[in-house]
Coordinates of C-alpha atoms and ligand atoms in Angstrom, one line a residue:
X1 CA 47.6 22.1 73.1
X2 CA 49.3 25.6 74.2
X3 CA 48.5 26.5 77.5
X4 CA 48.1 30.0 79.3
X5 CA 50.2 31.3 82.2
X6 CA 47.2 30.7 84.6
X7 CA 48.8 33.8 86.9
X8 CA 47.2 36.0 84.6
X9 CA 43.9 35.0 85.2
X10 CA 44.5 36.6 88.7
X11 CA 45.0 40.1 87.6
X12 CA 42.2 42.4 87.3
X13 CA 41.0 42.5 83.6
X14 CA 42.6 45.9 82.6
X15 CA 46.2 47.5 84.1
X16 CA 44.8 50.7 86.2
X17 CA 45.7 53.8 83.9
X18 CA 44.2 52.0 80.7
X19 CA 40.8 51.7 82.7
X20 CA 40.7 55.0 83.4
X21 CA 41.5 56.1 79.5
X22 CA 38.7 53.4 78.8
X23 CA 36.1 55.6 80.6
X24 CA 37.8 58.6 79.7
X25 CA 37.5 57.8 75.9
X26 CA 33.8 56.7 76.5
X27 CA 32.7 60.2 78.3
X28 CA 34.6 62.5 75.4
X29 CA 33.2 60.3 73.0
X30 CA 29.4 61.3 74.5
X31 CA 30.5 65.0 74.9
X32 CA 33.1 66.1 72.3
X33 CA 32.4 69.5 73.2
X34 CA 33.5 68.9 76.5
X35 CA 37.2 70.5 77.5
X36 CA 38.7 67.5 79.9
X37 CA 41.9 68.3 82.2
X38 CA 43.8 65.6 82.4
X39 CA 45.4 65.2 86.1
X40 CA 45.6 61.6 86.5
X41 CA 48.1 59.5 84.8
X42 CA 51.8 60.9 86.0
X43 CA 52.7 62.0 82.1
X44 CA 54.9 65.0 81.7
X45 CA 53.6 68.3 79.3
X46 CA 56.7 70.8 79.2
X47 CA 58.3 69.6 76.4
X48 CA 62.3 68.0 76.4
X49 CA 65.1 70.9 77.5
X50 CA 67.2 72.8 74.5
X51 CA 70.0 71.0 75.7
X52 CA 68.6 67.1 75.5
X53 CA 67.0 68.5 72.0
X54 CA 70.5 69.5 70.7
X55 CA 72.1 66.2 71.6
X56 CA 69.6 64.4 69.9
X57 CA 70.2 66.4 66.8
X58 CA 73.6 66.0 66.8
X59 CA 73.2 62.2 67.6
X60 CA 71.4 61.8 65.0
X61 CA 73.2 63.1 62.8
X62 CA 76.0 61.0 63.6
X63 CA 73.9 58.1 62.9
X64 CA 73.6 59.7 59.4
X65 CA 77.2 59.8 58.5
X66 CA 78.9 55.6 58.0
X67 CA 81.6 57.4 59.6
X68 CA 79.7 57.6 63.6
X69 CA 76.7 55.6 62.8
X70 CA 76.3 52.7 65.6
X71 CA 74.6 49.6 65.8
X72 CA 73.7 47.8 68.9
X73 CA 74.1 49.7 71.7
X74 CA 75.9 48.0 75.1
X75 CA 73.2 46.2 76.4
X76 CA 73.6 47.4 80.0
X77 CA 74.5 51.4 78.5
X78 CA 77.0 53.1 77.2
X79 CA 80.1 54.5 79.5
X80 CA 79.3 57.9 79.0
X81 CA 76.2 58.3 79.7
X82 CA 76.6 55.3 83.1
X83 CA 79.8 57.4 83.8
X84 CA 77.7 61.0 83.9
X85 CA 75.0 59.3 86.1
X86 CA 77.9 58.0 88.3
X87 CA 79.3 61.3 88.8
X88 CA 76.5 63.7 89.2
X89 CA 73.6 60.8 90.8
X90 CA 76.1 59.2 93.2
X91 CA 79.4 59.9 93.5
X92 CA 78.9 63.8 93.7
X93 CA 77.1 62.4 97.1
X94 CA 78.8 61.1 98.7
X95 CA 77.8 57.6 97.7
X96 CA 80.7 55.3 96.0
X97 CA 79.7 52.8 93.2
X98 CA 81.2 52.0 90.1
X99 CA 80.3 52.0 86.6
X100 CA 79.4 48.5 86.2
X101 CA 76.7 48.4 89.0
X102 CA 74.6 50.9 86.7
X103 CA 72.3 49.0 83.9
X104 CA 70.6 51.9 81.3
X105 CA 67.0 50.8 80.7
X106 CA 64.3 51.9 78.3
X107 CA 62.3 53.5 81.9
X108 CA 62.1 52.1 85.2
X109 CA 58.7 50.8 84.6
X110 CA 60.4 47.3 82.4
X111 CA 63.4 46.5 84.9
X112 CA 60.8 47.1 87.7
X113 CA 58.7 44.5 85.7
X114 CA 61.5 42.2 84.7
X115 CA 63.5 42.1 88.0
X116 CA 62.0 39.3 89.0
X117 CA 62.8 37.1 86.5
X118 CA 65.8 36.8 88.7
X119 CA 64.0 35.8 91.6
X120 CA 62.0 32.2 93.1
X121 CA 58.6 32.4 92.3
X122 CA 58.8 31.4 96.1
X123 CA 59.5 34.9 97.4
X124 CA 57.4 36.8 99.5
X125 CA 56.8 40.0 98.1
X126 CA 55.8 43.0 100.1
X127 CA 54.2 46.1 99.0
X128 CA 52.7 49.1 100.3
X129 CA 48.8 49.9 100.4
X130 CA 48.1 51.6 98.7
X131 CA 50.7 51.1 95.7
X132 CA 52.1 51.6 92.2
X133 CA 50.1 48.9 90.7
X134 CA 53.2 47.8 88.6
X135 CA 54.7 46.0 91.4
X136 CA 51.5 43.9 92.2
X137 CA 50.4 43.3 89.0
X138 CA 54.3 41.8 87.5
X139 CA 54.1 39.7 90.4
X140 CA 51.1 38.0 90.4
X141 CA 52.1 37.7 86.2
X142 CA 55.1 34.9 88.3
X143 CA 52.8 33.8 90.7
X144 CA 54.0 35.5 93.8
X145 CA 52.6 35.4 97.0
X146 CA 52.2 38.9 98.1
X147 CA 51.7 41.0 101.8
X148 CA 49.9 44.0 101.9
X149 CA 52.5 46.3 103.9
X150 CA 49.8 48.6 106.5
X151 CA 50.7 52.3 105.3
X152 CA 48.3 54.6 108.1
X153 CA 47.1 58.0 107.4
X154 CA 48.7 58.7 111.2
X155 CA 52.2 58.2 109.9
X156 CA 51.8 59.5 106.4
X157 CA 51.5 57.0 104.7
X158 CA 55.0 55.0 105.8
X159 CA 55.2 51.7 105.2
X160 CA 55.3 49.9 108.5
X161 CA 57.8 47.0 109.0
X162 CA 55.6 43.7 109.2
X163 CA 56.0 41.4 112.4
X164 CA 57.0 37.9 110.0
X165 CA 59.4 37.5 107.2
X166 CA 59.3 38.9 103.7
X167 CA 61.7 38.5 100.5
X168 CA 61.3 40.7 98.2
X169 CA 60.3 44.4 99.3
X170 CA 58.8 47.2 97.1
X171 CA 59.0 50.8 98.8
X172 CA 58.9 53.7 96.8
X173 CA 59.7 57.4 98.0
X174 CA 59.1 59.9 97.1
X175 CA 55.8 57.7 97.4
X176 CA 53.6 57.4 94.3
X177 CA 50.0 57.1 94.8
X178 CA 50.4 59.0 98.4
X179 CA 53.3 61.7 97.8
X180 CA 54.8 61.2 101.0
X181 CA 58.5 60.6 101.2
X182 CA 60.7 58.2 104.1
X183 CA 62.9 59.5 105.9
X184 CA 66.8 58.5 107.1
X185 CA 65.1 56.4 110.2
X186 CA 62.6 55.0 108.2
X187 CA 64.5 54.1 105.4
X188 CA 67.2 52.8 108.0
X189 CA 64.7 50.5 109.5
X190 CA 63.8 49.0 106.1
X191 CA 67.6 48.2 105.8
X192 CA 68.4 46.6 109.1
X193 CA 64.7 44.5 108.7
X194 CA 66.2 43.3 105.1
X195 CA 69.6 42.5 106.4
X196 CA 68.0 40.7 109.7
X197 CA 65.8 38.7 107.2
X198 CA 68.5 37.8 104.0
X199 CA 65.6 39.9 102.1
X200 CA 66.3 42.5 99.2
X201 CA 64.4 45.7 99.0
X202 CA 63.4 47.1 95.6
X203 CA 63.5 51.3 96.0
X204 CA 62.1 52.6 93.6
X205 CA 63.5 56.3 93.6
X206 CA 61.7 57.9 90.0
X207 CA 60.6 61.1 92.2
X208 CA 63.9 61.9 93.9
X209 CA 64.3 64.8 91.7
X210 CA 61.0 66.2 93.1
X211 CA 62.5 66.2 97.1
X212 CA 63.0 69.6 98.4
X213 CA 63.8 68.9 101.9
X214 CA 67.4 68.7 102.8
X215 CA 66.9 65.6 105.0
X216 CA 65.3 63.4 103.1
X217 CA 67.5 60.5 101.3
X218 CA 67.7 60.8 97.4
X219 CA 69.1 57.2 96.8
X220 CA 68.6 54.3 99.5
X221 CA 72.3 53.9 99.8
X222 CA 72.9 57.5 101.4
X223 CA 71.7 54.5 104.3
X224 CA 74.9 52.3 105.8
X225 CA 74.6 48.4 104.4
X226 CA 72.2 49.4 101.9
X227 CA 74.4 47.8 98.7
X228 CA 74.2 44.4 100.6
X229 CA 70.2 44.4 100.5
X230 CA 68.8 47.0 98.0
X231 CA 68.6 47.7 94.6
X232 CA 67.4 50.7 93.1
X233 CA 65.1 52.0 90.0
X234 CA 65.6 55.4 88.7
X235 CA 64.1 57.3 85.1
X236 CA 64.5 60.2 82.9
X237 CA 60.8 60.0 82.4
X238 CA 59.6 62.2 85.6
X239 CA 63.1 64.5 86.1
X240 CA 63.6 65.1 82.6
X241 CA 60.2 64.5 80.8
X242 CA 61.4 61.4 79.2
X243 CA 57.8 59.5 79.1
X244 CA 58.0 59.2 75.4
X245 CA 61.7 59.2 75.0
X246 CA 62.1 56.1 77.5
X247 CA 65.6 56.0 79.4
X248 CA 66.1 55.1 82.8
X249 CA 68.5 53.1 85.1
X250 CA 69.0 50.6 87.9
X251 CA 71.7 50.4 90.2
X252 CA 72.5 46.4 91.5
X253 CA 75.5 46.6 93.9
X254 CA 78.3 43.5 93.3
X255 CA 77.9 43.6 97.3
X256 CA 74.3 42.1 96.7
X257 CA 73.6 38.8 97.1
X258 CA 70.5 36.4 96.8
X259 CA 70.2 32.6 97.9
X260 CA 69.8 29.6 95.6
X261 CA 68.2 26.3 97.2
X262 CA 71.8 25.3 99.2
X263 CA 72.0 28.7 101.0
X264 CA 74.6 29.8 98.6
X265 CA 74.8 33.3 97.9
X266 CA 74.9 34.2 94.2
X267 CA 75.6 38.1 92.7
X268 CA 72.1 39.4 91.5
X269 CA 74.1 42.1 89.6
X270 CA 76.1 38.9 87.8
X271 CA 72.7 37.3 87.5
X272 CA 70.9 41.0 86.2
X273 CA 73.6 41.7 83.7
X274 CA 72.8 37.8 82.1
X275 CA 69.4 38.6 82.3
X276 CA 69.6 41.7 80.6
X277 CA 71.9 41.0 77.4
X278 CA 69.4 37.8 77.1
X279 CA 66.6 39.7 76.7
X280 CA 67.5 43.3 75.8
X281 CA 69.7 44.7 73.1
X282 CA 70.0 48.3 74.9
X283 CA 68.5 51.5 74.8
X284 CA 69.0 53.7 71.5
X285 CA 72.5 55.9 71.1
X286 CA 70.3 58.8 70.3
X287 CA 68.3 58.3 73.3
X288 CA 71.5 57.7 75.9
X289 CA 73.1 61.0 73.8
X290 CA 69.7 62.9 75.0
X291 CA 70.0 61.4 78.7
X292 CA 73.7 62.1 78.9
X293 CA 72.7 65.8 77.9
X294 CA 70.5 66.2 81.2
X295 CA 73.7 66.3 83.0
X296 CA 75.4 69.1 81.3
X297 CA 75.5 72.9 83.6
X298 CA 73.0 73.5 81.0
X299 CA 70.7 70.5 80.9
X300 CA 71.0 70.4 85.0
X301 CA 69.7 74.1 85.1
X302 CA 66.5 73.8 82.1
X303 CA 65.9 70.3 84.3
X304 CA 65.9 72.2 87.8
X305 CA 63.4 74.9 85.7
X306 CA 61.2 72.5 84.3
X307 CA 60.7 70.8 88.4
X308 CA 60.1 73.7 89.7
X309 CA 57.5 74.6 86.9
X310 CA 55.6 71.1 88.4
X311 CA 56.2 71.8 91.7
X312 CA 54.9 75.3 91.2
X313 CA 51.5 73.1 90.1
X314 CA 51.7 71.5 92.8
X315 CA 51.3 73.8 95.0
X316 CA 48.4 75.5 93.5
X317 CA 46.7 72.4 93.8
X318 CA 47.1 71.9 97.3
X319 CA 46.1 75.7 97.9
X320 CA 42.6 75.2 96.2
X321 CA 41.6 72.0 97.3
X322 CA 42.2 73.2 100.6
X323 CA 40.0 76.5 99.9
X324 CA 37.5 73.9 98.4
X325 CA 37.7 72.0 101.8
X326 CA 39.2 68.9 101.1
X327 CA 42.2 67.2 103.0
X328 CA 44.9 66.8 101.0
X329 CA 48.6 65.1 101.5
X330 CA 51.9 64.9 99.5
X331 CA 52.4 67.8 96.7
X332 CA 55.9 68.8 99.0
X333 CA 58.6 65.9 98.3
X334 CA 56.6 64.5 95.9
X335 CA 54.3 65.6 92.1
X336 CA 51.4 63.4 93.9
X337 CA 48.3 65.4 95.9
X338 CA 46.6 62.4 97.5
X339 CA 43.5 64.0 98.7
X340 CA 40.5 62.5 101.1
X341 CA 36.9 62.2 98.4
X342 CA 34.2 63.7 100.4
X343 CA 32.5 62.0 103.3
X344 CA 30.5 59.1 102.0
X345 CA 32.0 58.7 98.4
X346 CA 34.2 55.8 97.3
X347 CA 36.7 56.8 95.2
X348 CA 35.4 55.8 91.9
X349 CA 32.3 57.4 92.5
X350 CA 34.3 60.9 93.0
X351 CA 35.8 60.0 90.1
X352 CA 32.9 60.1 88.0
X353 CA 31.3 63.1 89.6
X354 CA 34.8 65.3 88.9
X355 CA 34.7 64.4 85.0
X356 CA 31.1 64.8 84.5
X357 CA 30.8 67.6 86.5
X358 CA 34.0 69.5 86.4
X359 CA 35.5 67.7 83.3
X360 CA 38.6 66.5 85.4
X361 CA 40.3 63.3 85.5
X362 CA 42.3 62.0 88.5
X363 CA 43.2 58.5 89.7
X364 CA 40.8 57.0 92.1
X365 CA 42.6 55.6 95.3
X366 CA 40.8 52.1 95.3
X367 CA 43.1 51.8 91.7
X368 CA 46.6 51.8 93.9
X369 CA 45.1 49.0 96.4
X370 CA 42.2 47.9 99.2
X371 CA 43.5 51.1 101.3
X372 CA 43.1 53.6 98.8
X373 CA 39.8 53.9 99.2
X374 CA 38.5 56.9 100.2
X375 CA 41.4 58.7 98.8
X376 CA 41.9 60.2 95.3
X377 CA 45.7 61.1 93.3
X378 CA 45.9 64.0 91.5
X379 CA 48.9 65.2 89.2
X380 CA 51.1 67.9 89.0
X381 CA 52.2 66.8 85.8
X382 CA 49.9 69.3 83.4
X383 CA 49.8 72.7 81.9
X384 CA 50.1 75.5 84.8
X385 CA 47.2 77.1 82.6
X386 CA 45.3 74.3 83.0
X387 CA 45.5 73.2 87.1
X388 CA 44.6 76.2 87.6
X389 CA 41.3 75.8 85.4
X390 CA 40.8 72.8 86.9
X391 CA 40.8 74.1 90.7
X392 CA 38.7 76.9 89.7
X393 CA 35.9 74.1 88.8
X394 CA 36.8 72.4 92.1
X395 CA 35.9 75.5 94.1
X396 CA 32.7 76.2 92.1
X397 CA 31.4 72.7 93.0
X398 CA 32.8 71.8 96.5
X399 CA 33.4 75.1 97.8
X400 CA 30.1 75.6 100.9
Ligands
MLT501 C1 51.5 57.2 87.2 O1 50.7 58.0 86.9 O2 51.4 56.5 88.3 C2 52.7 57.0 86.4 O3 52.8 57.9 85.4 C3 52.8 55.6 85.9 C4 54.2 55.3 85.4 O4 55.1 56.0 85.6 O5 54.2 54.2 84.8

């Protein structure tokens, strides 16, 4: 008789953002005249810079001719495009690496998944609350124990070091739900706590492109001892509108080590690159081709454009839900507004009343864990044409 993975009767019956496309589906289906906004799931709208569209042509090309055409790809990436993200993500700051502690993924969303397929089912995870339901929900797929991480309004929405021992450590920054970002003393905290404890911290660093103050770490090993404890998730998809061109990247030191049962330390970037040329065959040419491109004076310059264009969003958003009269966070560091529903409303409930009454759909807070509630995400990631739509009809209902 074949048997389930029992783990996955734990999770909830559907993953967050395909819920809220569920109930979206349902309401446009009822009203098809209606014009919905979509600011909830983080998906990009400006469409893939001149110079990623050019190197996709020519790749492809390539692929026409017997002459260039390529097979398999390197399943942890080709050398130009780990040796461009070396350069201009790390080395060009200071940070030292080397080629061969950079793995090219198809998004950070899989290797976040999949990392723990190097790790005991054993492991204490910690997370923030609220959180990217991603890290919860891969977890309990392995049967993880897993620590809710206290994240108070009081100190924006930091993670707070817990009094026992964890293993296994999720922190994200900038932060999706909340927006908020860690600084060098928080982030330095997180390391000393994960060296103290033998524990690894995944950081989760798909927003860095989004930071605009000066001080605020763009990669977890700007911190000293970081490439003995962390490893760290980076994508296309958010600084390069890569969501449906899939490319990303994850950095696991050689310095990084795990446990097995006698105490020994083993290499988790030995153990990653197994792990991944068992189970992946490596991201498309055409696609690393497209990725290299961002790099290029160029690519780097439409990129910075195309940020900006969000962050510009990001801001209006901020400036009408404060003329409406809400409290709202993030939107600075971060393409996340994580605003506070009106007195008395649970966050699914102002989730209903903003698509059938202004036709907007965000992300309710209770959706990113227990201490979202109350709260609400919405998205800079949408058509400037249509935010600003969208806080017109905020102002018209909330406004007093
Ligand atoms: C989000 O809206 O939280 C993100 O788009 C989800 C993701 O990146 O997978």
């Amino acid at each position: 008789m074949i048997t389930i993975n029992e783990n996955f009767k734990a999770l909830s019956e559907n993953y967050l953002f395909s819920e809220i496309a569920r109930k979206v589906a349902s309401y446009k289906a009822q009203n098809p005249k209606a014009e919905v906004i979509s600011l909830g799931i983080g998906d990009v709208t400006e469409a893939l810079s001149e110079s990623v569209i050019q190197a996709l042509h020519t790749a492809v090309d390539e692929m026409a001719d017997r002459a260039t055409f390529r097979g398999y790809a390197p399943e942890c990436g080709y050398d130009f495009l780990k040796n461009a993200i070396l350069e201009n993500d790390y080395l060009a700051r200071g940070i030292s690496l080397s080629s061969d502690e950079i793995f090219i993924n198809d998004g950070a969303k899989s290797s976040l998944g999949h990392f723990g397929d190097i790790l005991s089912a054993n492991n204490i995870v910690a997370v923030s609350d609220p959180v990217y339901p991603v890290y919860v929900d891969t977890n309990v797929m392995e049967g993880r124990k897993i620590t809710y991480l206290a994240c108070p309004p009081e100190k924006e929405f930091a993670a707070q070091i817990p009094d026992g021992k964890v293993d296994m450590i999720y922190l994200c920054s900038p932060n999706n739900p909340t927006g908020s970002v860690l600084n060098r003393g928080q982030l330095t905290a997180w390391v000393e706590y994960a060296r103290k404890h033998k524990a690894v911290i995944l950081f989760d660093s798909a927003y860095e492109a989004y930071i605009s103050d000066p001080t605020i770490p763009r990669s977890i090993y700007e911190i000293n001892g970081a490439k003995e404890v962390a490893v760290e998730f980076r994508s296309f998809s958010k600084t390069a509108g890569f969501t449906g061109v899939r490319c990303g990247y994850t950095i696991v030191p050689k310095k990084l080590q795990a446990y097995d049962k006698n105490g020994s330390g083993v290499s988790l970037n030995a153990l990653w690159r197994r792990h991944q040329s068992t189970k992946f065959n490596g991201t498309a040419y055409i696609i690393q081709r497209a990725a290299e491109a961002v790099y290029s004076i160029q690519g780097k310059r439409q990129t910075l454009a195309t940020i900006a264009y969000y962050m510009n969003n990001a801001k209006t958003i901020l400036d009408g839900l404060k003329r409406a009269g809400f409290k709202a966070h993030g939107g600075v560091n971060a393409p996340y507004i994580w605003l506070e529903t009106p007195t008395g409303m649970t966050s699914w409930e102002f989730f209903d009343k903003l698509l059938n009454e202004c036709q907007i759909v965000g992300t309710p807070g209770v959706g990113f864990g227990p201490s979202g509630e109350g709260y609400f995400r919405l998205t800079a990631f949408a058509k400037a044409e249509n935010v600003e739509k969208a806080m017109e009809r905020m102002m018209a209902l909330f406004y007093s």
